[in-house]
Amino acid sequence: MLLPTYPAWTWIDTPMGWMLVVTTRRGVVRTEFSAPDGSQLPREGDVLPAVTAALEVEPERDAGGLSDLTSRMEAWFAGDRTDFGVDVDLSLCHGFMRRVCEAIQEIPFGETVSYGEVAAMVGSPLAARAVGTACKNVPVALFLPVHRVVRADGTTGESPDSPCHRRNLLMHERAVLGRGRSPWN
């Protein structure tokens, strides 16, 4: 997928709430979701300065170049796609975090692996907790499917009071594969 040649950002409305998306010519580099009820949008001023410092260039507000990405996301949430067809720019990820992100990219749509399995995949079989921390802090949620990384018992680890994003994403993927109902369709 062709992305704007400059770092750009936009807001995209998803079934999980508003998402701030920042892209570079290499792919999606940063995402941030609103509060589940939409009451608290992440402020550009909280996210963009850190991205600007890391990239050494300030992202511009999108002038329409990301409409194709928005369409791809709408199709994914509608169940018409099993991938977004867009690259992820891992330039904000380094060391162990980058290895975890690269491993997560390989998890097939609708499947899950445990934190321990990801730790083994990156050559650190005793680092399951560190994988959990990396998943929590991944800068490109949704495009890097951290929702596919679960506890050893197969649960997502979300509390009953959470918005259940990870569970909903997994339910959606399984529904697209004919294994249940999607929370959005």
mmCIF file of C-alpha atoms in Angstrom:
data_model
loop_
_atom_site.group_PDB
_atom_site.id
_atom_site.type_symbol
_atom_site.label_atom_id
_atom_site.label_comp_id
_atom_site.label_asym_id
_atom_site.label_seq_id
_atom_site.Cartn_x
_atom_site.Cartn_y
_atom_site.Cartn_z
ATOM 1 C CA MET A 1 0.000 0.000 0.000
ATOM 2 C CA LEU A 2 1.291 3.431 -0.923
ATOM 3 C CA LEU A 3 1.491 5.829 2.012
ATOM 4 C CA PRO A 4 2.257 9.538 1.926
ATOM 5 C CA THR A 5 5.976 10.213 1.501
ATOM 6 C CA TYR A 6 6.054 12.457 4.547
ATOM 7 C CA PRO A 7 5.253 11.384 8.082
ATOM 8 C CA ALA A 8 1.505 11.956 8.350
ATOM 9 C CA TRP A 9 -1.175 11.479 10.953
ATOM 10 C CA THR A 10 -4.937 11.199 11.005
ATOM 11 C CA TRP A 11 -7.859 10.071 13.138
ATOM 12 C CA ILE A 12 -9.714 6.898 12.118
ATOM 13 C CA ASP A 13 -13.059 5.876 13.592
ATOM 14 C CA THR A 14 -13.087 2.154 14.471
ATOM 15 C CA PRO A 15 -15.562 -0.073 16.335
ATOM 16 C CA MET A 16 -13.107 0.121 19.258
ATOM 17 C CA GLY A 17 -13.121 3.917 19.336
ATOM 18 C CA TRP A 18 -11.138 6.653 17.641
ATOM 19 C CA MET A 19 -7.568 5.794 16.748
ATOM 20 C CA LEU A 20 -4.764 8.229 16.067
ATOM 21 C CA VAL A 21 -2.570 6.769 13.293
ATOM 22 C CA VAL A 22 0.879 8.070 12.364
ATOM 23 C CA THR A 23 2.554 6.815 9.194
ATOM 24 C CA THR A 24 5.891 7.190 7.451
ATOM 25 C CA ARG A 25 6.808 6.184 3.924
ATOM 26 C CA ARG A 26 7.787 2.795 5.413
ATOM 27 C CA GLY A 27 4.416 2.114 7.075
ATOM 28 C CA VAL A 28 2.327 2.701 10.181
ATOM 29 C CA VAL A 29 4.699 3.815 12.945
ATOM 30 C CA ARG A 30 2.396 4.746 15.849
ATOM 31 C CA THR A 31 -1.200 4.283 16.946
ATOM 32 C CA GLU A 32 -3.134 5.383 20.001
ATOM 33 C CA PHE A 33 -6.753 4.562 20.864
ATOM 34 C CA SER A 34 -9.306 6.768 22.593
ATOM 35 C CA ALA A 35 -10.996 5.751 25.816
ATOM 36 C CA PRO A 36 -13.562 2.978 25.154
ATOM 37 C CA ASP A 37 -16.497 5.355 25.498
ATOM 38 C CA GLY A 38 -14.805 7.941 23.258
ATOM 39 C CA SER A 39 -14.764 10.480 26.069
ATOM 40 C CA GLN A 40 -10.995 10.779 26.097
ATOM 41 C CA LEU A 41 -9.283 11.073 22.787
ATOM 42 C CA PRO A 42 -5.527 10.785 22.906
ATOM 43 C CA ARG A 43 -4.253 14.271 22.326
ATOM 44 C CA GLU A 44 -2.002 14.825 19.360
ATOM 45 C CA GLY A 45 0.123 16.915 21.735
ATOM 46 C CA ASP A 46 0.742 13.853 23.921
ATOM 47 C CA VAL A 47 1.701 11.500 21.075
ATOM 48 C CA LEU A 48 3.180 13.534 18.224
ATOM 49 C CA PRO A 49 6.088 15.228 20.074
ATOM 50 C CA ALA A 50 7.565 11.842 20.996
ATOM 51 C CA VAL A 51 7.128 10.619 17.417
ATOM 52 C CA THR A 52 8.695 13.844 16.107
ATOM 53 C CA ALA A 53 11.692 13.437 18.415
ATOM 54 C CA ALA A 54 12.190 9.796 17.425
ATOM 55 C CA LEU A 55 11.778 10.388 13.679
ATOM 56 C CA GLU A 56 13.524 13.789 13.730
ATOM 57 C CA VAL A 57 10.746 15.183 11.560
ATOM 58 C CA GLU A 58 7.277 16.419 12.505
ATOM 59 C CA PRO A 59 4.366 14.432 11.052
ATOM 60 C CA GLU A 60 1.867 16.526 9.108
ATOM 61 C CA ARG A 61 -1.888 16.250 9.499
ATOM 62 C CA ASP A 62 -3.114 14.063 6.656
ATOM 63 C CA ALA A 63 -4.661 15.828 3.695
ATOM 64 C CA GLY A 64 -6.415 12.754 2.325
ATOM 65 C CA GLY A 65 -3.473 10.492 1.528
ATOM 66 C CA LEU A 66 -4.503 8.026 4.231
ATOM 67 C CA SER A 67 -8.039 7.473 2.919
ATOM 68 C CA ASP A 68 -6.945 4.133 1.429
ATOM 69 C CA LEU A 69 -5.747 3.020 4.870
ATOM 70 C CA THR A 70 -9.099 4.031 6.344
ATOM 71 C CA SER A 71 -10.902 1.988 3.675
ATOM 72 C CA ARG A 72 -8.716 -1.038 4.363
ATOM 73 C CA MET A 73 -9.452 -0.785 8.089
ATOM 74 C CA GLU A 74 -13.196 -0.524 7.451
ATOM 75 C CA ALA A 75 -13.013 -3.643 5.258
ATOM 76 C CA TRP A 76 -11.030 -5.505 7.953
ATOM 77 C CA PHE A 77 -13.587 -4.673 10.642
ATOM 78 C CA ALA A 78 -16.403 -5.644 8.237
ATOM 79 C CA GLY A 79 -14.780 -9.069 7.854
ATOM 80 C CA ASP A 80 -13.842 -8.561 4.201
ATOM 81 C CA ARG A 81 -10.055 -8.679 4.804
ATOM 82 C CA THR A 82 -7.763 -10.795 6.957
ATOM 83 C CA ASP A 83 -4.912 -8.281 6.821
ATOM 84 C CA PHE A 84 -4.594 -4.559 6.438
ATOM 85 C CA GLY A 85 -2.206 -4.785 3.503
ATOM 86 C CA VAL A 86 0.050 -2.138 4.990
ATOM 87 C CA ASP A 87 3.585 -2.319 6.309
ATOM 88 C CA VAL A 88 4.514 -1.511 9.876
ATOM 89 C CA ASP A 89 7.444 0.820 10.486
ATOM 90 C CA LEU A 90 9.331 -0.530 13.519
ATOM 91 C CA SER A 91 11.698 2.432 13.791
ATOM 92 C CA LEU A 92 10.300 3.252 17.268
ATOM 93 C CA CYS A 93 11.100 -0.283 18.495
ATOM 94 C CA HIS A 94 14.580 -1.320 19.558
ATOM 95 C CA GLY A 95 16.342 -4.348 21.039
ATOM 96 C CA PHE A 96 14.110 -6.909 22.723
ATOM 97 C CA MET A 97 10.949 -4.942 21.879
ATOM 98 C CA ARG A 98 11.812 -5.022 18.179
ATOM 99 C CA ARG A 99 12.426 -8.786 18.246
ATOM 100 C CA VAL A 100 9.064 -9.291 19.949
ATOM 101 C CA CYS A 101 7.313 -7.084 17.376
ATOM 102 C CA GLU A 102 8.923 -8.975 14.506
ATOM 103 C CA ALA A 103 7.773 -12.289 16.013
ATOM 104 C CA ILE A 104 4.230 -11.008 16.572
ATOM 105 C CA GLN A 105 3.985 -10.065 12.887
ATOM 106 C CA GLU A 106 4.276 -13.780 12.069
ATOM 107 C CA ILE A 107 1.237 -14.917 14.109
ATOM 108 C CA PRO A 108 -1.485 -15.964 11.646
ATOM 109 C CA PHE A 109 -4.893 -14.288 11.560
ATOM 110 C CA GLY A 110 -7.269 -15.921 14.035
ATOM 111 C CA GLU A 111 -4.539 -17.839 15.870
ATOM 112 C CA THR A 112 -2.917 -17.234 19.246
ATOM 113 C CA VAL A 113 0.436 -17.966 20.855
ATOM 114 C CA SER A 114 1.440 -17.614 24.484
ATOM 115 C CA TYR A 115 3.824 -15.069 25.947
ATOM 116 C CA GLY A 116 6.196 -17.958 26.649
ATOM 117 C CA GLU A 117 6.027 -19.125 23.035
ATOM 118 C CA VAL A 118 6.897 -15.631 21.802
ATOM 119 C CA ALA A 119 9.767 -15.523 24.312
ATOM 120 C CA ALA A 120 11.101 -18.770 22.848
ATOM 121 C CA MET A 121 10.624 -17.437 19.304
ATOM 122 C CA VAL A 122 12.889 -14.461 20.085
ATOM 123 C CA GLY A 123 15.549 -16.608 21.759
ATOM 124 C CA SER A 124 14.720 -15.736 25.369
ATOM 125 C CA PRO A 125 12.602 -18.669 26.606
ATOM 126 C CA LEU A 126 12.500 -17.419 30.205
ATOM 127 C CA ALA A 127 11.299 -13.929 29.281
ATOM 128 C CA ALA A 128 7.516 -14.458 29.116
ATOM 129 C CA ARG A 129 6.866 -11.528 31.474
ATOM 130 C CA ALA A 130 9.128 -9.271 29.424
ATOM 131 C CA VAL A 131 7.139 -10.265 26.336
ATOM 132 C CA GLY A 132 3.971 -9.234 28.180
ATOM 133 C CA THR A 133 5.491 -5.854 28.958
ATOM 134 C CA ALA A 134 6.608 -5.442 25.349
ATOM 135 C CA CYS A 135 3.094 -6.292 24.122
ATOM 136 C CA LYS A 136 1.594 -3.739 26.487
ATOM 137 C CA ASN A 137 3.951 -1.049 25.183
ATOM 138 C CA VAL A 138 3.951 -1.830 21.463
ATOM 139 C CA PRO A 139 3.638 1.491 19.621
ATOM 140 C CA VAL A 140 1.609 0.126 16.711
ATOM 141 C CA ALA A 141 -1.370 -1.640 18.285
ATOM 142 C CA LEU A 142 -3.796 -3.370 15.922
ATOM 143 C CA PHE A 143 -1.360 -3.374 12.988
ATOM 144 C CA LEU A 144 0.973 -5.478 15.136
ATOM 145 C CA PRO A 145 -1.490 -8.100 16.407
ATOM 146 C CA VAL A 146 -0.556 -8.165 20.089
ATOM 147 C CA HIS A 147 -4.111 -9.322 20.750
ATOM 148 C CA ARG A 148 -2.978 -12.717 19.413
ATOM 149 C CA VAL A 149 -0.492 -13.121 22.282
ATOM 150 C CA VAL A 150 -2.193 -14.693 25.299
ATOM 151 C CA ARG A 151 -1.442 -16.213 28.681
ATOM 152 C CA ALA A 152 -0.333 -19.834 28.924
ATOM 153 C CA ASP A 153 -3.914 -20.798 29.847
ATOM 154 C CA GLY A 154 -5.245 -19.218 26.627
ATOM 155 C CA THR A 155 -6.892 -16.186 28.247
ATOM 156 C CA THR A 156 -6.146 -12.634 27.172
ATOM 157 C CA GLY A 157 -5.433 -11.426 30.679
ATOM 158 C CA GLU A 158 -7.907 -8.563 30.403
ATOM 159 C CA SER A 159 -9.771 -7.729 33.575
ATOM 160 C CA PRO A 160 -13.569 -8.076 33.651
ATOM 161 C CA ASP A 161 -13.782 -4.269 33.844
ATOM 162 C CA SER A 162 -11.653 -3.684 30.738
ATOM 163 C CA PRO A 163 -13.120 -2.741 27.355
ATOM 164 C CA CYS A 164 -12.211 -6.275 26.133
ATOM 165 C CA HIS A 165 -10.463 -5.043 22.990
ATOM 166 C CA ARG A 166 -8.214 -8.088 22.772
ATOM 167 C CA ARG A 167 -11.075 -10.540 23.286
ATOM 168 C CA ASN A 168 -13.228 -8.698 20.757
ATOM 169 C CA LEU A 169 -10.446 -8.674 18.163
ATOM 170 C CA LEU A 170 -9.911 -12.418 18.609
ATOM 171 C CA MET A 171 -13.671 -13.079 18.447
ATOM 172 C CA HIS A 172 -13.851 -11.037 15.242
ATOM 173 C CA GLU A 173 -10.969 -12.891 13.610
ATOM 174 C CA ARG A 174 -12.438 -16.266 14.544
ATOM 175 C CA ALA A 175 -15.818 -15.174 13.165
ATOM 176 C CA VAL A 176 -14.241 -14.211 9.859
ATOM 177 C CA LEU A 177 -12.760 -17.729 9.760
ATOM 178 C CA GLY A 178 -16.214 -19.195 10.457
ATOM 179 C CA ARG A 179 -15.572 -20.057 14.106
ATOM 180 C CA GLY A 180 -18.067 -17.864 15.955
ATOM 181 C CA ARG A 181 -19.711 -14.443 15.990
ATOM 182 C CA SER A 182 -18.014 -11.109 15.548
ATOM 183 C CA PRO A 183 -18.785 -8.445 18.143
ATOM 184 C CA TRP A 184 -19.084 -5.914 15.286
ATOM 185 C CA ASN A 185 -20.958 -7.679 12.463
#
